[in-house]
mmCIF file of C-alpha atoms and ligand atoms in Angstrom:
data_model
loop_
_atom_site.group_PDB
_atom_site.id
_atom_site.type_symbol
_atom_site.label_atom_id
_atom_site.label_comp_id
_atom_site.label_asym_id
_atom_site.label_seq_id
_atom_site.Cartn_x
_atom_site.Cartn_y
_atom_site.Cartn_z
ATOM 1 C CA MET A 1 159.317 83.139 20.281
ATOM 2 C CA ARG A 2 157.329 86.321 20.669
ATOM 3 C CA GLU A 3 158.534 88.553 23.476
ATOM 4 C CA LYS A 4 156.170 89.806 26.143
ATOM 5 C CA LEU A 5 155.492 93.461 26.783
ATOM 6 C CA LYS A 6 156.199 94.289 30.405
ATOM 7 C CA ILE A 7 154.601 97.340 32.029
ATOM 8 C CA ILE A 8 156.115 97.972 35.444
ATOM 9 C CA ALA A 9 155.012 100.773 37.764
ATOM 10 C CA LEU A 10 157.850 101.735 40.096
ATOM 11 C CA GLY A 11 155.564 104.283 41.725
ATOM 12 C CA GLY A 12 152.394 106.264 41.223
ATOM 13 C CA LEU A 13 149.879 103.452 41.791
ATOM 14 C CA ASN A 14 147.598 103.797 44.782
ATOM 15 C CA GLU A 15 149.433 106.944 45.812
ATOM 16 C CA ILE A 16 149.881 110.546 44.749
ATOM 17 C CA GLY A 17 153.446 111.049 43.653
ATOM 18 C CA LYS A 18 156.444 108.984 42.517
ATOM 19 C CA ASN A 19 154.943 108.508 39.065
ATOM 20 C CA LEU A 20 157.270 106.266 37.100
ATOM 21 C CA THR A 21 156.214 103.605 34.610
ATOM 22 C CA VAL A 22 158.609 101.294 32.785
ATOM 23 C CA PHE A 23 157.814 99.710 29.418
ATOM 24 C CA GLU A 24 160.019 96.814 28.420
ATOM 25 C CA TYR A 25 160.042 94.665 25.323
ATOM 26 C CA GLY A 26 163.008 92.423 24.496
ATOM 27 C CA ASN A 27 166.142 94.503 24.785
ATOM 28 C CA ASP A 28 164.404 97.859 24.958
ATOM 29 C CA ILE A 29 163.163 99.845 27.929
ATOM 30 C CA ILE A 30 161.526 103.255 28.019
ATOM 31 C CA VAL A 31 160.588 105.188 31.126
ATOM 32 C CA VAL A 32 157.502 107.396 31.332
ATOM 33 C CA ASP A 33 157.744 110.125 34.003
ATOM 34 C CA CYS A 34 160.090 110.184 36.954
ATOM 35 C CA GLY A 35 158.373 111.900 39.827
ATOM 36 C CA LEU A 36 159.028 112.347 43.492
ATOM 37 C CA GLY A 37 156.708 111.705 46.393
ATOM 38 C CA PHE A 38 156.035 113.948 49.323
ATOM 39 C CA PRO A 39 156.962 112.674 52.794
ATOM 40 C CA ASP A 40 154.242 111.548 55.201
ATOM 41 C CA ASP A 41 153.806 113.354 58.509
ATOM 42 C CA ASP A 42 155.813 110.704 60.340
ATOM 43 C CA MET A 43 158.844 110.906 58.016
ATOM 44 C CA TYR A 44 160.766 113.387 60.140
ATOM 45 C CA GLY A 45 163.691 115.072 58.423
ATOM 46 C CA VAL A 46 162.778 113.650 55.012
ATOM 47 C CA ASP A 47 162.331 116.309 52.316
ATOM 48 C CA ILE A 48 161.533 114.184 49.299
ATOM 49 C CA VAL A 49 160.765 110.572 48.504
ATOM 50 C CA ILE A 50 162.031 109.029 45.278
ATOM 51 C CA PRO A 51 161.090 105.749 43.577
ATOM 52 C CA ASP A 52 163.267 102.664 43.975
ATOM 53 C CA PHE A 53 165.429 102.708 40.821
ATOM 54 C CA THR A 54 167.071 99.311 41.406
ATOM 55 C CA TYR A 55 165.351 97.649 38.435
ATOM 56 C CA LEU A 56 166.401 100.444 36.086
ATOM 57 C CA ILE A 57 169.975 100.506 37.368
ATOM 58 C CA ARG A 58 170.218 96.736 36.817
ATOM 59 C CA ASN A 59 168.897 97.135 33.274
ATOM 60 C CA LYS A 60 170.460 100.473 32.404
ATOM 61 C CA ASP A 61 171.937 99.280 29.113
ATOM 62 C CA LYS A 62 168.428 98.629 27.814
ATOM 63 C CA ILE A 63 167.039 102.116 28.522
ATOM 64 C CA ARG A 64 166.400 103.916 25.208
ATOM 65 C CA GLY A 65 164.858 107.060 26.635
ATOM 66 C CA ILE A 66 162.852 108.816 29.317
ATOM 67 C CA VAL A 67 159.669 110.619 28.241
ATOM 68 C CA LEU A 68 157.855 113.095 30.455
ATOM 69 C CA THR A 69 154.165 113.982 30.383
ATOM 70 C CA HIS A 70 154.356 117.356 32.184
ATOM 71 C CA GLY A 71 156.357 119.511 34.534
ATOM 72 C CA HIS A 72 154.803 118.799 37.946
ATOM 73 C CA GLU A 73 157.205 117.588 40.639
ATOM 74 C CA ASP A 74 155.391 114.290 41.068
ATOM 75 C CA HIS A 75 156.234 113.565 37.414
ATOM 76 C CA ILE A 76 159.733 115.067 36.948
ATOM 77 C CA GLY A 77 161.087 115.683 40.466
ATOM 78 C CA ALA A 78 163.076 112.464 40.781
ATOM 79 C CA LEU A 79 164.635 112.718 37.315
ATOM 80 C CA PRO A 80 168.034 114.096 38.449
ATOM 81 C CA TYR A 81 168.363 111.215 40.925
ATOM 82 C CA LEU A 82 167.725 108.662 38.159
ATOM 83 C CA LEU A 83 170.090 110.445 35.754
ATOM 84 C CA ARG A 84 172.857 110.189 38.340
ATOM 85 C CA GLU A 85 172.570 106.426 37.981
ATOM 86 C CA VAL A 86 171.711 105.935 34.313
ATOM 87 C CA ASN A 87 172.484 107.970 31.235
ATOM 88 C CA ALA A 88 169.500 108.086 28.886
ATOM 89 C CA PRO A 89 168.098 110.772 26.584
ATOM 90 C CA VAL A 90 165.134 112.750 27.912
ATOM 91 C CA PHE A 91 162.156 113.900 25.801
ATOM 92 C CA ALA A 92 159.658 116.559 26.872
ATOM 93 C CA THR A 93 157.510 119.447 25.661
ATOM 94 C CA PRO A 94 159.000 122.996 25.778
ATOM 95 C CA LEU A 95 157.813 124.076 29.263
ATOM 96 C CA THR A 96 158.559 120.678 30.811
ATOM 97 C CA ALA A 97 162.012 120.688 29.187
ATOM 98 C CA ALA A 98 162.705 124.178 30.567
ATOM 99 C CA LEU A 99 161.789 123.057 34.090
ATOM 100 C CA ILE A 100 163.946 119.945 33.702
ATOM 101 C CA GLY A 101 166.813 122.098 32.420
ATOM 102 C CA LEU A 102 166.820 124.031 35.716
ATOM 103 C CA LYS A 103 167.036 120.786 37.665
ATOM 104 C CA LEU A 104 169.852 119.448 35.489
ATOM 105 C CA ASN A 105 171.833 122.663 36.061
ATOM 106 C CA GLU A 106 171.230 122.462 39.796
ATOM 107 C CA HIS A 107 172.471 118.872 39.932
ATOM 108 C CA GLY A 108 175.424 119.412 37.560
ATOM 109 C CA LEU A 109 173.908 117.037 34.973
ATOM 110 C CA ARG A 110 173.319 119.481 32.105
ATOM 111 C CA GLU A 111 176.487 118.623 30.151
ATOM 112 C CA LYS A 112 176.042 114.871 30.115
ATOM 113 C CA THR A 113 172.278 114.752 29.518
ATOM 114 C CA VAL A 114 170.619 114.781 26.116
ATOM 115 C CA LEU A 115 167.370 116.738 26.514
ATOM 116 C CA GLU A 116 165.187 116.903 23.405
ATOM 117 C CA VAL A 117 162.140 119.097 23.022
ATOM 118 C CA LYS A 118 159.095 117.533 21.364
ATOM 119 C CA LYS A 119 155.694 119.019 20.637
ATOM 120 C CA PRO A 120 152.215 117.491 20.770
ATOM 121 C CA GLY A 121 151.715 115.553 17.551
ATOM 122 C CA ASP A 122 155.421 114.678 17.268
ATOM 123 C CA LYS A 123 156.233 111.032 16.685
ATOM 124 C CA PHE A 124 159.632 109.449 17.296
ATOM 125 C CA LYS A 125 161.250 106.052 17.813
ATOM 126 C CA LEU A 126 162.965 104.767 20.931
ATOM 127 C CA GLY A 127 164.248 101.263 20.273
ATOM 128 C CA CYS A 128 161.264 99.113 19.239
ATOM 129 C CA PHE A 129 158.799 101.668 20.657
ATOM 130 C CA GLY A 130 157.074 104.382 18.632
ATOM 131 C CA ILE A 131 156.217 107.415 20.754
ATOM 132 C CA GLU A 132 153.543 110.020 20.057
ATOM 133 C CA PHE A 133 152.777 113.066 22.206
ATOM 134 C CA ILE A 134 149.085 114.013 22.405
ATOM 135 C CA HIS A 135 147.943 117.389 23.717
ATOM 136 C CA VAL A 136 145.788 117.270 26.889
ATOM 137 C CA ASN A 137 144.579 119.802 29.458
ATOM 138 C CA HIS A 138 145.949 119.968 32.998
ATOM 139 C CA SER A 139 146.745 122.655 35.591
ATOM 140 C CA ILE A 140 150.133 123.246 33.950
ATOM 141 C CA PRO A 141 150.593 124.056 30.231
ATOM 142 C CA ASP A 142 152.370 121.790 27.755
ATOM 143 C CA THR A 143 150.958 118.575 29.201
ATOM 144 C CA VAL A 144 150.723 115.502 27.000
ATOM 145 C CA SER A 145 149.422 111.995 27.023
ATOM 146 C CA ILE A 146 151.681 109.470 25.372
ATOM 147 C CA ALA A 147 150.749 106.817 22.827
ATOM 148 C CA ILE A 148 153.323 104.038 22.762
ATOM 149 C CA LYS A 149 153.331 101.816 19.711
ATOM 150 C CA THR A 150 154.802 98.519 20.879
ATOM 151 C CA PRO A 151 155.483 95.439 18.715
ATOM 152 C CA ILE A 152 152.253 93.876 20.057
ATOM 153 C CA GLY A 153 149.953 96.921 19.881
ATOM 154 C CA THR A 154 149.386 100.457 21.082
ATOM 155 C CA VAL A 155 149.330 101.463 24.745
ATOM 156 C CA ILE A 156 148.181 104.889 25.909
ATOM 157 C CA ILE A 157 149.381 106.397 29.149
ATOM 158 C CA THR A 158 147.371 109.499 29.882
ATOM 159 C CA GLY A 159 149.482 111.140 32.571
ATOM 160 C CA ASP A 160 147.509 113.744 34.524
ATOM 161 C CA PHE A 161 144.742 115.207 32.395
ATOM 162 C CA LYS A 162 141.374 116.845 32.447
ATOM 163 C CA ILE A 163 138.839 117.646 29.780
ATOM 164 C CA ASP A 164 138.726 121.432 29.961
ATOM 165 C CA THR A 165 136.445 123.013 27.379
ATOM 166 C CA THR A 166 137.666 126.517 28.286
ATOM 167 C CA PRO A 167 141.394 126.080 28.920
ATOM 168 C CA VAL A 168 143.444 129.051 30.113
ATOM 169 C CA HIS A 169 146.275 128.189 27.782
ATOM 170 C CA GLY A 170 146.177 126.580 24.328
ATOM 171 C CA ASP A 171 143.634 124.253 22.827
ATOM 172 C CA MET A 172 141.239 121.801 24.347
ATOM 173 C CA ILE A 173 142.478 118.225 24.873
ATOM 174 C CA ASP A 174 142.985 116.452 21.533
ATOM 175 C CA LEU A 175 140.054 114.065 21.892
ATOM 176 C CA ALA A 176 139.988 113.556 18.117
ATOM 177 C CA ARG A 177 143.462 111.991 18.098
ATOM 178 C CA LEU A 178 142.664 109.841 21.115
ATOM 179 C CA GLY A 179 139.495 108.712 19.323
ATOM 180 C CA GLU A 180 141.452 107.872 16.173
ATOM 181 C CA LEU A 181 143.919 105.776 18.121
ATOM 182 C CA GLY A 182 141.026 104.105 19.924
ATOM 183 C CA LYS A 183 139.415 103.121 16.632
ATOM 184 C CA LYS A 184 142.670 101.599 15.392
ATOM 185 C CA GLY A 185 142.903 99.545 18.578
ATOM 186 C CA VAL A 186 144.546 100.107 21.951
ATOM 187 C CA ILE A 187 145.692 97.099 23.964
ATOM 188 C CA ALA A 188 145.942 98.985 27.261
ATOM 189 C CA LEU A 189 144.896 102.397 28.560
ATOM 190 C CA LEU A 190 146.774 103.504 31.657
ATOM 191 C CA SER A 191 144.694 106.399 32.921
ATOM 192 C CA ASP A 192 145.315 108.879 35.696
ATOM 193 C CA SER A 193 142.641 108.500 38.359
ATOM 194 C CA THR A 194 143.272 111.185 40.985
ATOM 195 C CA ASN A 195 139.876 112.214 42.394
ATOM 196 C CA VAL A 196 138.094 109.617 40.288
ATOM 197 C CA GLU A 197 135.978 108.653 43.288
ATOM 198 C CA LYS A 198 134.424 112.131 43.418
ATOM 199 C CA SER A 199 131.291 112.336 41.323
ATOM 200 C CA GLY A 200 130.590 115.170 38.918
ATOM 201 C CA TYR A 201 132.917 117.191 36.723
ATOM 202 C CA SER A 202 136.185 119.018 37.297
ATOM 203 C CA ILE A 203 135.795 122.763 37.002
ATOM 204 C CA SER A 204 137.748 124.620 34.333
ATOM 205 C CA GLU A 205 141.156 126.022 35.274
ATOM 206 C CA ARG A 206 139.770 129.358 34.108
ATOM 207 C CA THR A 207 137.644 129.630 37.261
ATOM 208 C CA ILE A 208 140.811 129.630 39.384
ATOM 209 C CA GLY A 209 141.769 133.030 37.964
ATOM 210 C CA GLU A 210 138.473 134.495 39.172
ATOM 211 C CA ARG A 211 139.082 133.096 42.657
ATOM 212 C CA PHE A 212 142.591 134.598 42.719
ATOM 213 C CA ASP A 213 141.118 137.963 41.733
ATOM 214 C CA GLU A 214 138.708 137.756 44.693
ATOM 215 C CA LEU A 215 141.483 136.770 47.112
ATOM 216 C CA PHE A 216 143.938 139.422 45.988
ATOM 217 C CA ASP A 217 141.405 142.203 45.538
ATOM 218 C CA GLY A 218 142.294 145.068 47.871
ATOM 219 C CA CYS A 219 145.545 143.422 48.891
ATOM 220 C CA ASN A 220 148.286 146.006 48.727
ATOM 221 C CA GLU A 221 151.263 144.030 49.830
ATOM 222 C CA ARG A 222 152.199 140.421 49.965
ATOM 223 C CA ARG A 223 152.761 140.272 53.729
ATOM 224 C CA THR A 224 149.325 141.562 54.656
ATOM 225 C CA ARG A 225 147.530 138.581 53.147
ATOM 226 C CA CYS A 226 150.190 136.129 54.278
ATOM 227 C CA PHE A 227 149.901 137.151 57.922
ATOM 228 C CA ARG A 228 146.144 137.053 57.885
ATOM 229 C CA HIS A 229 146.069 133.508 56.506
ATOM 230 C CA THR A 230 148.805 131.935 58.570
ATOM 231 C CA GLY A 231 147.683 133.536 61.801
ATOM 232 C CA PHE A 232 151.140 134.909 62.611
HETATM 233 ZN ZN1 ZN B 301 150.203 117.016 37.388
#
């Protein structure tokens, strides 16, 4: 009998943070992102919030790998806490891998963790899943969307992205590749939707540099500006 593809969000839906999506088919599981959440105002004494890993711990022998879309805390921040419980190889682009490396050192997990660097355009297999990294724009470099070729069809998980025609770093989002995959057929598109309810377009990251220049212009020392803004 044909297996079913299971897509399980352990966080990141209807909230900002705790992004973690599980893909399961037969005996194979892959994890996309492993982020932390930020505590609400009423969570006194709580510094970080992590997803509930119970399902992954119960099925740890099935986990073929963890793939990360980018290096923001809400996508990689909970990774050390998962790796304490399960041992699975981790795949990320160069900047994301460097940020993860710091966390692994901090948590004493560097020795036992396989961390592999992949670039946009790279394709690799994890169990029955074929993984492809696709370059996208975001407020941090080296961000990718991920195409997952499953036995029943292709799924795309965008991660955080924007369409920035004048990116600060690297090329524009690889719309051509996304279009190609779309033409071949995609059974599910899991798209980031932060701010989707706001109409209009996102401004280019390049405009942020201009704003920084305005803010820092005439500022001779760090404390001066800090004091003025915090009201101390
Ligand atoms: Zn992000």
